[in-house]
mmCIF file of C-alpha atoms in Angstrom:
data_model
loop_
_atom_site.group_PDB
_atom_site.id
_atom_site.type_symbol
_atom_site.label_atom_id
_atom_site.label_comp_id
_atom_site.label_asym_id
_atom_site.label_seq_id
_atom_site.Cartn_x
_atom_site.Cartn_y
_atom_site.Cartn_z
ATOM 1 C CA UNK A 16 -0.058 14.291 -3.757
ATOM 2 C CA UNK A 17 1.761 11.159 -5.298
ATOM 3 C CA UNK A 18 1.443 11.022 -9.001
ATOM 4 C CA UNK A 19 2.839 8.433 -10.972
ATOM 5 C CA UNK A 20 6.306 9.736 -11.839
ATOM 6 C CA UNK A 21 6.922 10.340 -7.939
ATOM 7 C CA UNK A 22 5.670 6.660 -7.184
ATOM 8 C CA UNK A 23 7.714 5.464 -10.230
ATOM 9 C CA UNK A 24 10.472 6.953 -8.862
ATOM 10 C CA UNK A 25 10.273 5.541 -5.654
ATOM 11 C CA UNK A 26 9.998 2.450 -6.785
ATOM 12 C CA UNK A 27 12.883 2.259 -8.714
ATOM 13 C CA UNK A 28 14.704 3.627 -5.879
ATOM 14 C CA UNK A 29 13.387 1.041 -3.534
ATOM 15 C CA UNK A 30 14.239 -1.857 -6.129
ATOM 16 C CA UNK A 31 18.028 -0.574 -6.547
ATOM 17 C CA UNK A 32 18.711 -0.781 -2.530
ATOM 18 C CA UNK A 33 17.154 -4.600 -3.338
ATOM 19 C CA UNK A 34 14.288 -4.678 -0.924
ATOM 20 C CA UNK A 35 10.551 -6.228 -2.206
ATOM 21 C CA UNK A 36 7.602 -4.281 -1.255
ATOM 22 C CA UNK A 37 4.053 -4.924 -2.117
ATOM 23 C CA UNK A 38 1.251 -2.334 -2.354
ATOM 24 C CA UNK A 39 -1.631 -1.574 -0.587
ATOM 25 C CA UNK A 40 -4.658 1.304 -0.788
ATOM 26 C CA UNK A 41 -5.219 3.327 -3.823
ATOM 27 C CA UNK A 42 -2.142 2.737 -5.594
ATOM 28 C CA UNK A 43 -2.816 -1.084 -4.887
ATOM 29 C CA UNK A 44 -6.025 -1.102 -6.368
ATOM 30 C CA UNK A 45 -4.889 1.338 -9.429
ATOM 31 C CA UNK A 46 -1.751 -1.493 -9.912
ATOM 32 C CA UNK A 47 -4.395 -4.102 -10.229
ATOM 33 C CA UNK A 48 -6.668 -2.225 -12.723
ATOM 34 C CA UNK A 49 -3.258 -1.635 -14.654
ATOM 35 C CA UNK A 50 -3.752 2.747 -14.389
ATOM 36 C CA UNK A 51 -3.893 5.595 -12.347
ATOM 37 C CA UNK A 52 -7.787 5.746 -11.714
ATOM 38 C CA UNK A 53 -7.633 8.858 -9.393
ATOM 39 C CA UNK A 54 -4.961 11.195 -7.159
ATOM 40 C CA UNK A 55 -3.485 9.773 -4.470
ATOM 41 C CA UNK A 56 -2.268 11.946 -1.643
ATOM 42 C CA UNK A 57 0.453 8.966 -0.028
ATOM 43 C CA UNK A 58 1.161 5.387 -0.949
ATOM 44 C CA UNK A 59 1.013 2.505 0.952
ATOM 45 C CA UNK A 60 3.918 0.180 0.986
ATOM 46 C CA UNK A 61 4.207 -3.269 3.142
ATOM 47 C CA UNK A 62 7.471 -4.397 3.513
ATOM 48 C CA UNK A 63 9.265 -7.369 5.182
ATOM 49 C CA UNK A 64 10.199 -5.984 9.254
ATOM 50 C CA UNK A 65 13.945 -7.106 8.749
ATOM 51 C CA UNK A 66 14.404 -4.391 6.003
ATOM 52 C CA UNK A 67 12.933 -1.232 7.809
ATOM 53 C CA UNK A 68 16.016 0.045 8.802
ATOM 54 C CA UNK A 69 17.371 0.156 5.200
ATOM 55 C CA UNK A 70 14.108 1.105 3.957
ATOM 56 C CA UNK A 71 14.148 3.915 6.689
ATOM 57 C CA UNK A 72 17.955 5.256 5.696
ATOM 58 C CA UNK A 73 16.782 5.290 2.070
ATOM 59 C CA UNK A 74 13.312 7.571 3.177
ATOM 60 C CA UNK A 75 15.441 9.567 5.059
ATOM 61 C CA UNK A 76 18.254 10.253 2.528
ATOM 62 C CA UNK A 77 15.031 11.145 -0.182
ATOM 63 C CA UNK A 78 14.163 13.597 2.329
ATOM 64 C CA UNK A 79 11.565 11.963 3.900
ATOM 65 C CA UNK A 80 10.788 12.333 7.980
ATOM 66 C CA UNK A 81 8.450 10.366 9.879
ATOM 67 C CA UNK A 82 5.201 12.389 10.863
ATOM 68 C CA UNK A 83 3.142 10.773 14.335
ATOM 69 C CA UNK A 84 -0.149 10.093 13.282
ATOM 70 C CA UNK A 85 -3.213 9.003 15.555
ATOM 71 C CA UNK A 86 -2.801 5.634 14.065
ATOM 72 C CA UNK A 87 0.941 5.185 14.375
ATOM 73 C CA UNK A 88 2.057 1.759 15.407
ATOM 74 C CA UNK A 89 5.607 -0.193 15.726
ATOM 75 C CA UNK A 90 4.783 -1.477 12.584
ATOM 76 C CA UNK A 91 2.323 1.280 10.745
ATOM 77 C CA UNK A 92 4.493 4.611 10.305
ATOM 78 C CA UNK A 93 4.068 7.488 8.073
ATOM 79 C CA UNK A 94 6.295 9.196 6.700
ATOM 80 C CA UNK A 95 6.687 12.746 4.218
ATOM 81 C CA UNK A 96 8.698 14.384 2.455
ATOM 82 C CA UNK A 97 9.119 18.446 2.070
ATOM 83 C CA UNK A 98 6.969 18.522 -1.332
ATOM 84 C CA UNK A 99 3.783 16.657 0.503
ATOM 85 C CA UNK A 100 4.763 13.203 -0.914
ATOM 86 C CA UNK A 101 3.344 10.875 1.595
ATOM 87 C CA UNK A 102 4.645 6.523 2.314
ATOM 88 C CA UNK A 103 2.268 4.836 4.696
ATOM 89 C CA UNK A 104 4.810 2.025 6.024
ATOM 90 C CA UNK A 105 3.771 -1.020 6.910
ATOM 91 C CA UNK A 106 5.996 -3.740 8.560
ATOM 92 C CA UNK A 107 5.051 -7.318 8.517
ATOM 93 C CA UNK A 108 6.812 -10.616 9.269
ATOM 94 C CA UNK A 109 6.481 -14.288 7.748
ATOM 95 C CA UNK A 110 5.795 -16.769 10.093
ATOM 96 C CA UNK A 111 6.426 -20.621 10.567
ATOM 97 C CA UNK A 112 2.921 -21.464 9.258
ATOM 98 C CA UNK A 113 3.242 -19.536 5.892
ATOM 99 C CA UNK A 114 0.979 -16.992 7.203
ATOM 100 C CA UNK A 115 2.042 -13.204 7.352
ATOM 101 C CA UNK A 116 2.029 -10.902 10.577
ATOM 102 C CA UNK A 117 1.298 -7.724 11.042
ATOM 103 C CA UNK A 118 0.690 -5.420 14.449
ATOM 104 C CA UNK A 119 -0.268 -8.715 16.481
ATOM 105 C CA UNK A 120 -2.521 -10.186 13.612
ATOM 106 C CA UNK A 121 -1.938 -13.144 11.510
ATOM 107 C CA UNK A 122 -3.280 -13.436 7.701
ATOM 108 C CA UNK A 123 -2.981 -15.489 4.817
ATOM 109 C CA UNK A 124 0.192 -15.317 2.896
ATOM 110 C CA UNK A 125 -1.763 -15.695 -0.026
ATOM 111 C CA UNK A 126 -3.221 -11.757 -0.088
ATOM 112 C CA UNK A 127 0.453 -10.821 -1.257
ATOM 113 C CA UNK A 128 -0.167 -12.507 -4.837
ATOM 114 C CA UNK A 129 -1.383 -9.465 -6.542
ATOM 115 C CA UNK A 130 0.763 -8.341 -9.210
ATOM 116 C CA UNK A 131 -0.198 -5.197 -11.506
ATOM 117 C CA UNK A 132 1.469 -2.378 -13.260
ATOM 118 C CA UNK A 133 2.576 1.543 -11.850
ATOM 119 C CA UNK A 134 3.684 3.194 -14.979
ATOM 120 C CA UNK A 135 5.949 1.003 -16.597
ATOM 121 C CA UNK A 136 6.974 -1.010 -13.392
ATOM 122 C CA UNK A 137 5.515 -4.230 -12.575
ATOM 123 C CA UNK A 138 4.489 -4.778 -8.462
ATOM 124 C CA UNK A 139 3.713 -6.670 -6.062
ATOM 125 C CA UNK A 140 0.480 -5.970 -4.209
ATOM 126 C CA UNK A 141 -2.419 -7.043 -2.506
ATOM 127 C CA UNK A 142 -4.604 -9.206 -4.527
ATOM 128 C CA UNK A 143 -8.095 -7.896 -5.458
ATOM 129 C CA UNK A 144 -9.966 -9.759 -2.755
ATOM 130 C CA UNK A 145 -7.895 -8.697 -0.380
ATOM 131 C CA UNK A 146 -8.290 -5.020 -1.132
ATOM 132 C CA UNK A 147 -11.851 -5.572 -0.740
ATOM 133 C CA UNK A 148 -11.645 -7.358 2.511
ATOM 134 C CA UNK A 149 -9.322 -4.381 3.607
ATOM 135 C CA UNK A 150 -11.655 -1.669 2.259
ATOM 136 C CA UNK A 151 -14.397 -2.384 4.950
ATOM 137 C CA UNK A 152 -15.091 -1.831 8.465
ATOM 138 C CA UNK A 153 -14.680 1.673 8.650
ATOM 139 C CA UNK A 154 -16.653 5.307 7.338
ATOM 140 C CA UNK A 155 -16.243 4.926 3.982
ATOM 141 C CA UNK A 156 -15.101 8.079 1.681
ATOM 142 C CA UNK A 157 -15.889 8.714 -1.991
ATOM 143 C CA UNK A 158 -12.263 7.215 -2.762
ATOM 144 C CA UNK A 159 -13.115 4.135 -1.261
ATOM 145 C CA UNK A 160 -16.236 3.690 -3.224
ATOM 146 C CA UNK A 161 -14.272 4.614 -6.127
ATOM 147 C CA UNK A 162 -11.865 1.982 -5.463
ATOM 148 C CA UNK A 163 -14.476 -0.469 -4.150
ATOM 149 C CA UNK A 164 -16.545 -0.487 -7.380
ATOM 150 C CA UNK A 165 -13.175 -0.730 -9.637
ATOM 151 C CA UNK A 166 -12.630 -3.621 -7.883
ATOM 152 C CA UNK A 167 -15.921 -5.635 -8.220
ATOM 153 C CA UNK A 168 -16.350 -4.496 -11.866
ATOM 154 C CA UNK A 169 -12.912 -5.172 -12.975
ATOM 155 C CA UNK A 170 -12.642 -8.737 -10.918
ATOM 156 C CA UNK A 171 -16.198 -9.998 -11.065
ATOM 157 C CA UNK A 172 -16.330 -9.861 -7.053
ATOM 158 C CA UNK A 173 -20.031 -9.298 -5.458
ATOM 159 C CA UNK A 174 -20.130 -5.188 -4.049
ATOM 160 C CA UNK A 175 -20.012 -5.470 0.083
ATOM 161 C CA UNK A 176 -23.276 -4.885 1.058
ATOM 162 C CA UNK A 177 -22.598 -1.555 2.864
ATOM 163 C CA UNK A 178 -21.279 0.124 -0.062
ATOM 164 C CA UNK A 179 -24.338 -0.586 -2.224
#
């Protein structure tokens, strides 16, 4: 599991090596609500593609070794540490047209303008309707209509239809 201390922690750690990250999932959505809502069992971090290998000497000198997952990607990598602690990577790129990509898609720019609160450090995330957007098209779990509902309630945004 990732509670806050070990996600505070990891952020300040990321900050001092000077490389901006922006979060995604559960800890995402708990940033923009402002509190841990529920556990977390790994965090999701996006971060720019020309700072993975410092990203990746940092994970590795915490301890941290990549684990191959069904999903694993060039840019989508998992990674864990001996206590469980879990950092879904994500690599993205900016391109020429102000758009972001990531693993051969292009997307607005404009989803990394969340900003919330983990603890007592302020992040970069996902905004609340892109969370939402990002929350469908798949079997949904109990922590995604957890997370789904948080969002709606606390951001006045109309529940997807599938989760009603």
């Amino acid at each position: 599991m990732m509670n806050e201390q070990d996600v505070v922690g990891l952020l300040k750690t990321i900050k001092s090596i000077g490389i901006d990250v922006w979060i995604d999932g559960g800890w995402g959505v708990d940033a923009l609500i402002g509190h841990q809502t529920r556990s977390h069992n790994d965090i999701d971090i996006f971060i720019k593609k020309i700072n993975s290998a410092a990203f990746t000497q940092m994970m590795v000198s915490k301890g941290y070794r990549e684990t191959k997952m069904d999903y694993s990607t060039a840019n989508h990598t998992v990674w864990q540490d001996s206590h469980g602690h879990i950092i879904d990577l994500h690599l993205f790129e900016f391109g020429e047209a102000g758009n972001i990509y990531y693993d051969g898609e292009s997307y607005p720019a404009a989803i990394l303008n969340g900003t919330g609160m983990i603890g007592d450090v302020k992040v970069c995330c996902l905004t609340a309707e892109a969370q939402l957007e990002y929350h469908q098209g798949y079997a949904i779990t109990e922590k995604d209509i957890h997370d789904v509902f948080l969002l709606c309630k606390t951001f006045k945004l109309p529940m997807p239809p599938h989760y009603g």
